[in-house]
Coordinates of C-alpha atoms and ligand atoms in Angstrom, one line a residue:
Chain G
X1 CA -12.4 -17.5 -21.8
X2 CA -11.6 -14.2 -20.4
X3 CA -10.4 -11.4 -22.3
X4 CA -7.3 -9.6 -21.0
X5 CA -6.4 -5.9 -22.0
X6 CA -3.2 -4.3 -21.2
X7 CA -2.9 -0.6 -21.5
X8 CA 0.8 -0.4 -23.2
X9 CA 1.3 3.3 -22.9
X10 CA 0.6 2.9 -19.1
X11 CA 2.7 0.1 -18.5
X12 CA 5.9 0.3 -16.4
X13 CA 7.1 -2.9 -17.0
X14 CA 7.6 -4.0 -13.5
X15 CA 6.9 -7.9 -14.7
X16 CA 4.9 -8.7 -11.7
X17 CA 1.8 -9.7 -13.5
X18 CA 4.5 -11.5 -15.5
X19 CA 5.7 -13.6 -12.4
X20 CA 2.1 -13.8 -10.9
X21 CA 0.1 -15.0 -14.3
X22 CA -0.5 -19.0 -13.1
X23 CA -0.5 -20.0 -17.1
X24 CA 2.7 -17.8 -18.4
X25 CA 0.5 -15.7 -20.4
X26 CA 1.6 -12.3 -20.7
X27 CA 5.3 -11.2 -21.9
X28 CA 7.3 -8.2 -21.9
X29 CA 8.2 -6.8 -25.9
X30 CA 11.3 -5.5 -27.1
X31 CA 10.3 -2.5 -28.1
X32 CA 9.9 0.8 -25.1
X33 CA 6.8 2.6 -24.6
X34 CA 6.4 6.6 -25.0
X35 CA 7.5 5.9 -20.7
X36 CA 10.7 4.5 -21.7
X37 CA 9.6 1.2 -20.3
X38 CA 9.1 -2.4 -22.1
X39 CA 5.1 -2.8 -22.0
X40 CA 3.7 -5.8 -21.2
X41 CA 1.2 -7.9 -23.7
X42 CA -0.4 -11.3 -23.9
X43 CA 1.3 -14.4 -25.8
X44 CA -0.4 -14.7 -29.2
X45 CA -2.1 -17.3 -28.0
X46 CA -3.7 -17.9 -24.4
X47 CA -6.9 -19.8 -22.4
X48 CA -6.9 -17.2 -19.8
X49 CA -9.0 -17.9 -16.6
X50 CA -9.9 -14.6 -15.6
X51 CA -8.4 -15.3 -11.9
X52 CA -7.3 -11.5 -12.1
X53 CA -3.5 -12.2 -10.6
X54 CA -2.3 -10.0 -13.1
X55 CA -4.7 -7.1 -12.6
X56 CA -4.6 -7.5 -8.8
X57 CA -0.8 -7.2 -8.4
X58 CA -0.5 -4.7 -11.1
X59 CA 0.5 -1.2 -9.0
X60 CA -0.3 0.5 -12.2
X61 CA -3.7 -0.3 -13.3
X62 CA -2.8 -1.3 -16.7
X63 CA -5.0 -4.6 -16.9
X64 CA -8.4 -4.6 -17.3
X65 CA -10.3 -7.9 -17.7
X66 CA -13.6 -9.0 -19.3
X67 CA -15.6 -12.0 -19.6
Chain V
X1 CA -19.2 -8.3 -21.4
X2 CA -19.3 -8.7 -17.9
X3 CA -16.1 -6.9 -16.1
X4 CA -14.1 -8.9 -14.1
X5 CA -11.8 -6.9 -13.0
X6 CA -11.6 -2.9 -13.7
X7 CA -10.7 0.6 -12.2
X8 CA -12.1 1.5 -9.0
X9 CA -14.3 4.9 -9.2
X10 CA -12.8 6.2 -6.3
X11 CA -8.9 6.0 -7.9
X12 CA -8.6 8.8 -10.9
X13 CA -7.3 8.2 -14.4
X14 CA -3.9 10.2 -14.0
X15 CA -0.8 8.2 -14.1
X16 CA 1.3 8.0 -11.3
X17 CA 4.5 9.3 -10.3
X18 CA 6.0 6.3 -8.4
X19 CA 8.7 3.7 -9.5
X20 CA 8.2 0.3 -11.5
X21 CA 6.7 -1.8 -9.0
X22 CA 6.1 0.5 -6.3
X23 CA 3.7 -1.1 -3.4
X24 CA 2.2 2.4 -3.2
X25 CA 0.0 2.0 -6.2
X26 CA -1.1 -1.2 -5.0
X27 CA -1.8 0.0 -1.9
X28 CA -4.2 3.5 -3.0
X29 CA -6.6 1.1 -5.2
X30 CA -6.9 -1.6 -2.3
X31 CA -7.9 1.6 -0.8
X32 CA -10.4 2.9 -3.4
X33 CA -11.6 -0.5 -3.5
X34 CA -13.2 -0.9 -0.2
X35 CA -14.2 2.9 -0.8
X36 CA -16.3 1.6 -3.2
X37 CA -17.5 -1.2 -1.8
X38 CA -18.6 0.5 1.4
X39 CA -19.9 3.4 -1.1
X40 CA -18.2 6.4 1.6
X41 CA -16.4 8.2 -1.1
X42 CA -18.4 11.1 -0.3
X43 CA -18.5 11.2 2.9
X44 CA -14.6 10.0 3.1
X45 CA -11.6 12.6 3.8
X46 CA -8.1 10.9 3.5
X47 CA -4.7 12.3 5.1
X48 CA -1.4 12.8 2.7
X49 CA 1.5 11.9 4.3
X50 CA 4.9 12.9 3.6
X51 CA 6.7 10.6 1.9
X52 CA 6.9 9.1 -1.8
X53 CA 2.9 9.1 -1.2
X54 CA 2.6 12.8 -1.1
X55 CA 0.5 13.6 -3.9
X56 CA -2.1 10.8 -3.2
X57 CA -4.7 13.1 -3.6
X58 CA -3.5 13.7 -7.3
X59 CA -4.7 10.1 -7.5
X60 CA -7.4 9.6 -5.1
X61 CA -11.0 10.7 -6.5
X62 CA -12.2 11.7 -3.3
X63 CA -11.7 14.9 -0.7
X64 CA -7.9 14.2 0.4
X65 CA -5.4 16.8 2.8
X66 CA -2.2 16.9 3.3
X67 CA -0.3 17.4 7.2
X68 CA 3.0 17.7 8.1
X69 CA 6.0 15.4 8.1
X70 CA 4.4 12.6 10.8
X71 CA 1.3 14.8 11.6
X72 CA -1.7 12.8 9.7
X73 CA -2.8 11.0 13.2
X74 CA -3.2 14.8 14.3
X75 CA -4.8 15.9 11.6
X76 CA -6.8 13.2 11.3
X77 CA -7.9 13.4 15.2
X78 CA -9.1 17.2 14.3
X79 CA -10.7 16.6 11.0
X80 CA -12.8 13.5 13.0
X81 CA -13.6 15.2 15.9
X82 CA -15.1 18.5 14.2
X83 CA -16.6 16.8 11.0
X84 CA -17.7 13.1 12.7
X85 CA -20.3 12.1 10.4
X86 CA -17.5 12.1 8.0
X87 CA -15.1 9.0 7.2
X88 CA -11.0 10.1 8.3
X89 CA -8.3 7.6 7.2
X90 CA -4.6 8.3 7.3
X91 CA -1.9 7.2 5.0
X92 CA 1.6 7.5 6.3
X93 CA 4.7 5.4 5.7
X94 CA 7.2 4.0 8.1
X95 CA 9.1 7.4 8.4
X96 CA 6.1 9.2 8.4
X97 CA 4.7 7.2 11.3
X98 CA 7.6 5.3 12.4
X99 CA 10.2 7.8 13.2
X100 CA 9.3 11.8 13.6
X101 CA 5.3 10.5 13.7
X102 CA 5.8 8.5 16.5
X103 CA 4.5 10.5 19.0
X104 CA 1.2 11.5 17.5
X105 CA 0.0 7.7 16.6
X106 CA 0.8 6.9 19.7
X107 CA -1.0 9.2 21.2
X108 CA -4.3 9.3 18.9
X109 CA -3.9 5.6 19.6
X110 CA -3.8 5.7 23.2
X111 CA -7.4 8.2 22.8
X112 CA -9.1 5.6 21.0
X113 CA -9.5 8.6 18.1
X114 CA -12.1 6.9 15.9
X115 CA -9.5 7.1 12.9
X116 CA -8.5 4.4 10.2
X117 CA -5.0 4.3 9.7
X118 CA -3.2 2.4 6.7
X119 CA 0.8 2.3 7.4
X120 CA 2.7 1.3 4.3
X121 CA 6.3 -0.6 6.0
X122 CA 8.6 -0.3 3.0
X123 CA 11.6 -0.3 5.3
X124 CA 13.2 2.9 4.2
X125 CA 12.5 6.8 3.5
X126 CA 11.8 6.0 -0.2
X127 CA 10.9 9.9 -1.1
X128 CA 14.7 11.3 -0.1
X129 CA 16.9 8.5 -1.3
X130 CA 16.4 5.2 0.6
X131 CA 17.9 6.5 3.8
X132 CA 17.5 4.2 6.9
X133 CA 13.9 3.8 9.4
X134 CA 13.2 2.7 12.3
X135 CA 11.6 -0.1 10.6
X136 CA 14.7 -1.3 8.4
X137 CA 15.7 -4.9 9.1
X138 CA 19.1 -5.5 10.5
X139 CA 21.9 -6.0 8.2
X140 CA 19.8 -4.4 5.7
X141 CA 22.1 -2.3 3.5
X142 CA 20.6 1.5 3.1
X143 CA 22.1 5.1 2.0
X144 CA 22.7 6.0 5.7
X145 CA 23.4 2.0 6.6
X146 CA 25.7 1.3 3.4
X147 CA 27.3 -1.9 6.0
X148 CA 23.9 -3.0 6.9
X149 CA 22.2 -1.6 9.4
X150 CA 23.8 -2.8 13.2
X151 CA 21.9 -3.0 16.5
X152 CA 24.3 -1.6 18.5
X153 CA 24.8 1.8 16.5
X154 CA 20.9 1.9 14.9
X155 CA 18.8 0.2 17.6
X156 CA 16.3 -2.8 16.5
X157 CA 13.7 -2.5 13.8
X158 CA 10.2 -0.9 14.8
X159 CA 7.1 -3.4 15.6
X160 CA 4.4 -0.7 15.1
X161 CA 1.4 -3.1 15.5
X162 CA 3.0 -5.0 18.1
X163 CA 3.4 -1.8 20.8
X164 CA 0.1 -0.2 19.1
X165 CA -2.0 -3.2 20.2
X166 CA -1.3 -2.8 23.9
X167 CA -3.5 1.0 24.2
X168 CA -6.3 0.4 25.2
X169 CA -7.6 3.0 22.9
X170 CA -6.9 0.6 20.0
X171 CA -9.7 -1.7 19.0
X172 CA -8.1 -3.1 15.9
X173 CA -4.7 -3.6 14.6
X174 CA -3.5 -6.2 11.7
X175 CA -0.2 -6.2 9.8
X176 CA -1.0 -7.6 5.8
X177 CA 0.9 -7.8 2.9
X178 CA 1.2 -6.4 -0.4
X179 CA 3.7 -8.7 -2.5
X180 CA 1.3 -11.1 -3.9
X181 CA -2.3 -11.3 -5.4
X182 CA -3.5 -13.6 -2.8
X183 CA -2.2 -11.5 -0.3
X184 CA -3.4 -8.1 -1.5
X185 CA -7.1 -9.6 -1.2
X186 CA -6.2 -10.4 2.6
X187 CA -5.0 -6.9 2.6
X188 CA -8.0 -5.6 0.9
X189 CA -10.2 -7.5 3.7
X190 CA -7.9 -6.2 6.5
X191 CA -8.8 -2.6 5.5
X192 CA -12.7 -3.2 4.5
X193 CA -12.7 -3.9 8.2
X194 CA -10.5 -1.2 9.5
X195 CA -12.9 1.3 7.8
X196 CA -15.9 -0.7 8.9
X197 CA -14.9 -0.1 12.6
X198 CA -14.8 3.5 12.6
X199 CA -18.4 3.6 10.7
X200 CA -19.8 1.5 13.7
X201 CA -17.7 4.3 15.9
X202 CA -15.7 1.5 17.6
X203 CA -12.6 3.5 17.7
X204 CA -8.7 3.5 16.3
X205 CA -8.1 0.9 13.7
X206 CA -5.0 0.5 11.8
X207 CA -3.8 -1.6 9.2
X208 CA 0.2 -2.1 8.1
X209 CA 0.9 -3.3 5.0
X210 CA 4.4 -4.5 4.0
X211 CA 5.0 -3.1 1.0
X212 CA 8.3 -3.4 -1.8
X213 CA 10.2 -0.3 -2.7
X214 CA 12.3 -2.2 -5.3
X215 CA 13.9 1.2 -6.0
X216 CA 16.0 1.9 -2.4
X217 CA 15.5 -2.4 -1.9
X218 CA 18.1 -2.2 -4.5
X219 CA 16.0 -5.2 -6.5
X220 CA 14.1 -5.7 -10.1
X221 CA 10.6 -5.6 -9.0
X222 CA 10.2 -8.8 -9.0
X223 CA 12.7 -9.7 -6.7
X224 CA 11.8 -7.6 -4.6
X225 CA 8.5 -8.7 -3.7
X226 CA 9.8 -12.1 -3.1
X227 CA 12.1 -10.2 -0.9
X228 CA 9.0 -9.1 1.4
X229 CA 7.1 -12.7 1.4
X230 CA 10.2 -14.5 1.9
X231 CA 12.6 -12.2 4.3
X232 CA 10.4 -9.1 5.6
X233 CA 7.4 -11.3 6.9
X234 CA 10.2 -13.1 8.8
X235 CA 10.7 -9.9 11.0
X236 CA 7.2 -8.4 10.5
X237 CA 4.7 -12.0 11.2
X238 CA 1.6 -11.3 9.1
X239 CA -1.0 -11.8 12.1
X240 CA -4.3 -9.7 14.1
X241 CA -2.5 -8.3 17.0
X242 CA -5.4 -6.6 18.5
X243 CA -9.3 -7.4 17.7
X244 CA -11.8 -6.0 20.6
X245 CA -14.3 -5.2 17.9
Ligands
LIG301 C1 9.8 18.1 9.0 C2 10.5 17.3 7.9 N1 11.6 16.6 8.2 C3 12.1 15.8 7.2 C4 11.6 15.8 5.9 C5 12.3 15.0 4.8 N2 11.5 13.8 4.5 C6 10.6 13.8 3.5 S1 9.9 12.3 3.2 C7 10.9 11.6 4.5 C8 10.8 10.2 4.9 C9 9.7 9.4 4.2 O1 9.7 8.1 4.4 P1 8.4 7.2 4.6 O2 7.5 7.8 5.5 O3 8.9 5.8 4.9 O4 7.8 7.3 3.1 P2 8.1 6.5 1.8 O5 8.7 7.6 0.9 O6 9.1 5.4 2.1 O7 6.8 6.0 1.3 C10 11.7 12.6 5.1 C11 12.6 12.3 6.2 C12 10.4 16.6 5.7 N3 9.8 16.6 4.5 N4 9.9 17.3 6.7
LIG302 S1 -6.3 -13.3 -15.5 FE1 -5.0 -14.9 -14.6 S2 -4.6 -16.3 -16.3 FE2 -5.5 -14.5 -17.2 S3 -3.6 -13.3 -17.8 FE3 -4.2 -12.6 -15.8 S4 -3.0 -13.8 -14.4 FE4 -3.0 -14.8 -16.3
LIG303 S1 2.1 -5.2 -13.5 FE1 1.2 -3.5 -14.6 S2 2.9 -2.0 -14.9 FE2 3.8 -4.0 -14.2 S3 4.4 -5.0 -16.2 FE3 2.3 -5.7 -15.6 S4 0.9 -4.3 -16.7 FE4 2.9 -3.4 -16.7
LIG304 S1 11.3 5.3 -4.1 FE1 10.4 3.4 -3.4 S2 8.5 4.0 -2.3 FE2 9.2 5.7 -3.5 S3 8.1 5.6 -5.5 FE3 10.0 4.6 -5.8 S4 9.6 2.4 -5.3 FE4 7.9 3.6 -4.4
LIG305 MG1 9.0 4.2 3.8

């Protein structure tokens, strides 16, 4: 399984690796960011493939991934 | 741990100055990518435009300059011909190029300037408030179109590639996308090649890549790159116009 790290303080929270993330894996929290944004993060739980949707799309480079 | 997927070297730590789910962002590390790949960075010298992308070389980890409103084909076509063992690519938007630029990409297109240029077509002047380009769709509400934009008063929407690939001077000319992942990797490919041409010495290449400004689109970020892979690749076909290489 691949390991999925999202960068919070970077984070925009645009949602597009939201809508691009095949398995639904990463959500947006309640709570803003030092930006003034809501950061992205991954669901407690998640099998992620490491296809890279999310770090691909991501205009930000919050999302880095590791095997 | 192997990486799958991290920072290119050629893109710098600093965080940028563009909007939630700006295609600029996208767009530079596509960029830095092939950089990489192709292991110029230091031989490579990029071109600013003006435009939301003006302090690319904030972000860019290589040598990068900055021209005039519209200029970077010019500067590009003086930086090339002095320094040739160098790489030259331009970045310009669809004002940049499309509207006071137009006559210098033309022309460096029409001299077959060994240049690489990547167009970003977000459809308005993002920097000064979402103002109207040439390249606006019509109907497509803007702060200088707020009824849409009409063909009668504002003309018809700007097919860059599609008049570039006619000059003879241009060897290679592809319009790509940036709204999706699988997309951005035929992006990614599109400008691999583009810089590959002007390292065999082949001649003007250039790449446009549709890109969402969800700010001046008016839409979440989201929506708005559904808005480019459903409505702006309607109007701008996703296709090699020119390949003579
Ligand atoms: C000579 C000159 N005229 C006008 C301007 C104002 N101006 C700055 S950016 C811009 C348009 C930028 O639009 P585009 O190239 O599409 O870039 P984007 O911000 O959309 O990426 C204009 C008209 C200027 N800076 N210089
Ligand atoms: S790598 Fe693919 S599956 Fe894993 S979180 Fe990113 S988009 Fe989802
Ligand atoms: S794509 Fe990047 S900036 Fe946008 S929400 Fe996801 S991690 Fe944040
Ligand atoms: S105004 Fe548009 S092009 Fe400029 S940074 Fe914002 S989203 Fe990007
Ligand atoms: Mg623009």
């Amino acid at each position: 399984m691949a390991k999925v790290k999202i960068d919070p303080e970077k984070c925009k929270g645009c949602g597009l690796c939201i809508l691009y993330c095949p398995k639904g894996h990463i959500k947006q929290s309640k709570a803003l960011n030092k930006k003034g944004a809501y950061p992205v993060g991954m669901t407690e739980k998640y099998d992620c493939s490491g296809c890279s949707f999310c770090a691909i799309i991501c205009p930000d480079l919050c999302i880095t991934i590791d095997k | 741990m192997d990486k799958i997927f991290e920072k290119p070297e050629s893109i710098r730590e600093k965080e940028t100055h563009y909007c939630p789910g700006c295609g600029h962002g996208i767009v530079h590390r596509v960029i830095c990518e092939v950089v990489d790949d192709l292991g110029i960075r230091e031989k490579l010298i990029g071109i600013a435009p003006v435009g939301c992308a003006v302090i690319a070389y904030d972000y860019w980890n290589f040598d990068v300059t900055e021209a005039a409103h519209g200029r970077v084909p010019a500067v590009a076509t003086g930086i090339k011909r002095s320094l040739p063992d160098r790489i030259v690519f331009g970045y310009q938007g669809d004002g940049d190029l499309g509207a006071i630029g137009t006559a210098e990409i033309i022309h460096a297109a029409n001299r077959g300037e060994n240049i690489t240029i990547i167009f970003v077509n977000n459809t308005v002047y993002g920097m000064t408030g979402g103002q109207m380009a040439p390249t606006t769709l019509l109907k497509q509400k803007t702060a200088t179109t707020p009824a849409g934009r009409e063909q009668k008063m504002h003309g018809f929407p700007l097919k860059v590639c599609e008049l570039l690939s006619v000059l003879p001077g241009v060897v290679y000319a592809e319009r790509v996308t940036a709204h999706s992942p699988q997309n951005i990797l035929k992006a990614k490919k599109a400008i691999k090649k583009a810089f590959e041409n002007q390292i065999k010495g082949l001649g003007f290449s250039i790449v446009e890549v549709l890109s969402p400004c969800p700010t001046y689109l008016g839409l979440s970020p989201q929506d708005a790159v559904k808005w480019v892979g459903e409505e702006l690749t309607k109007e701008y076909p996703l296709k090699i116009f020119k390949d003579i290489t």
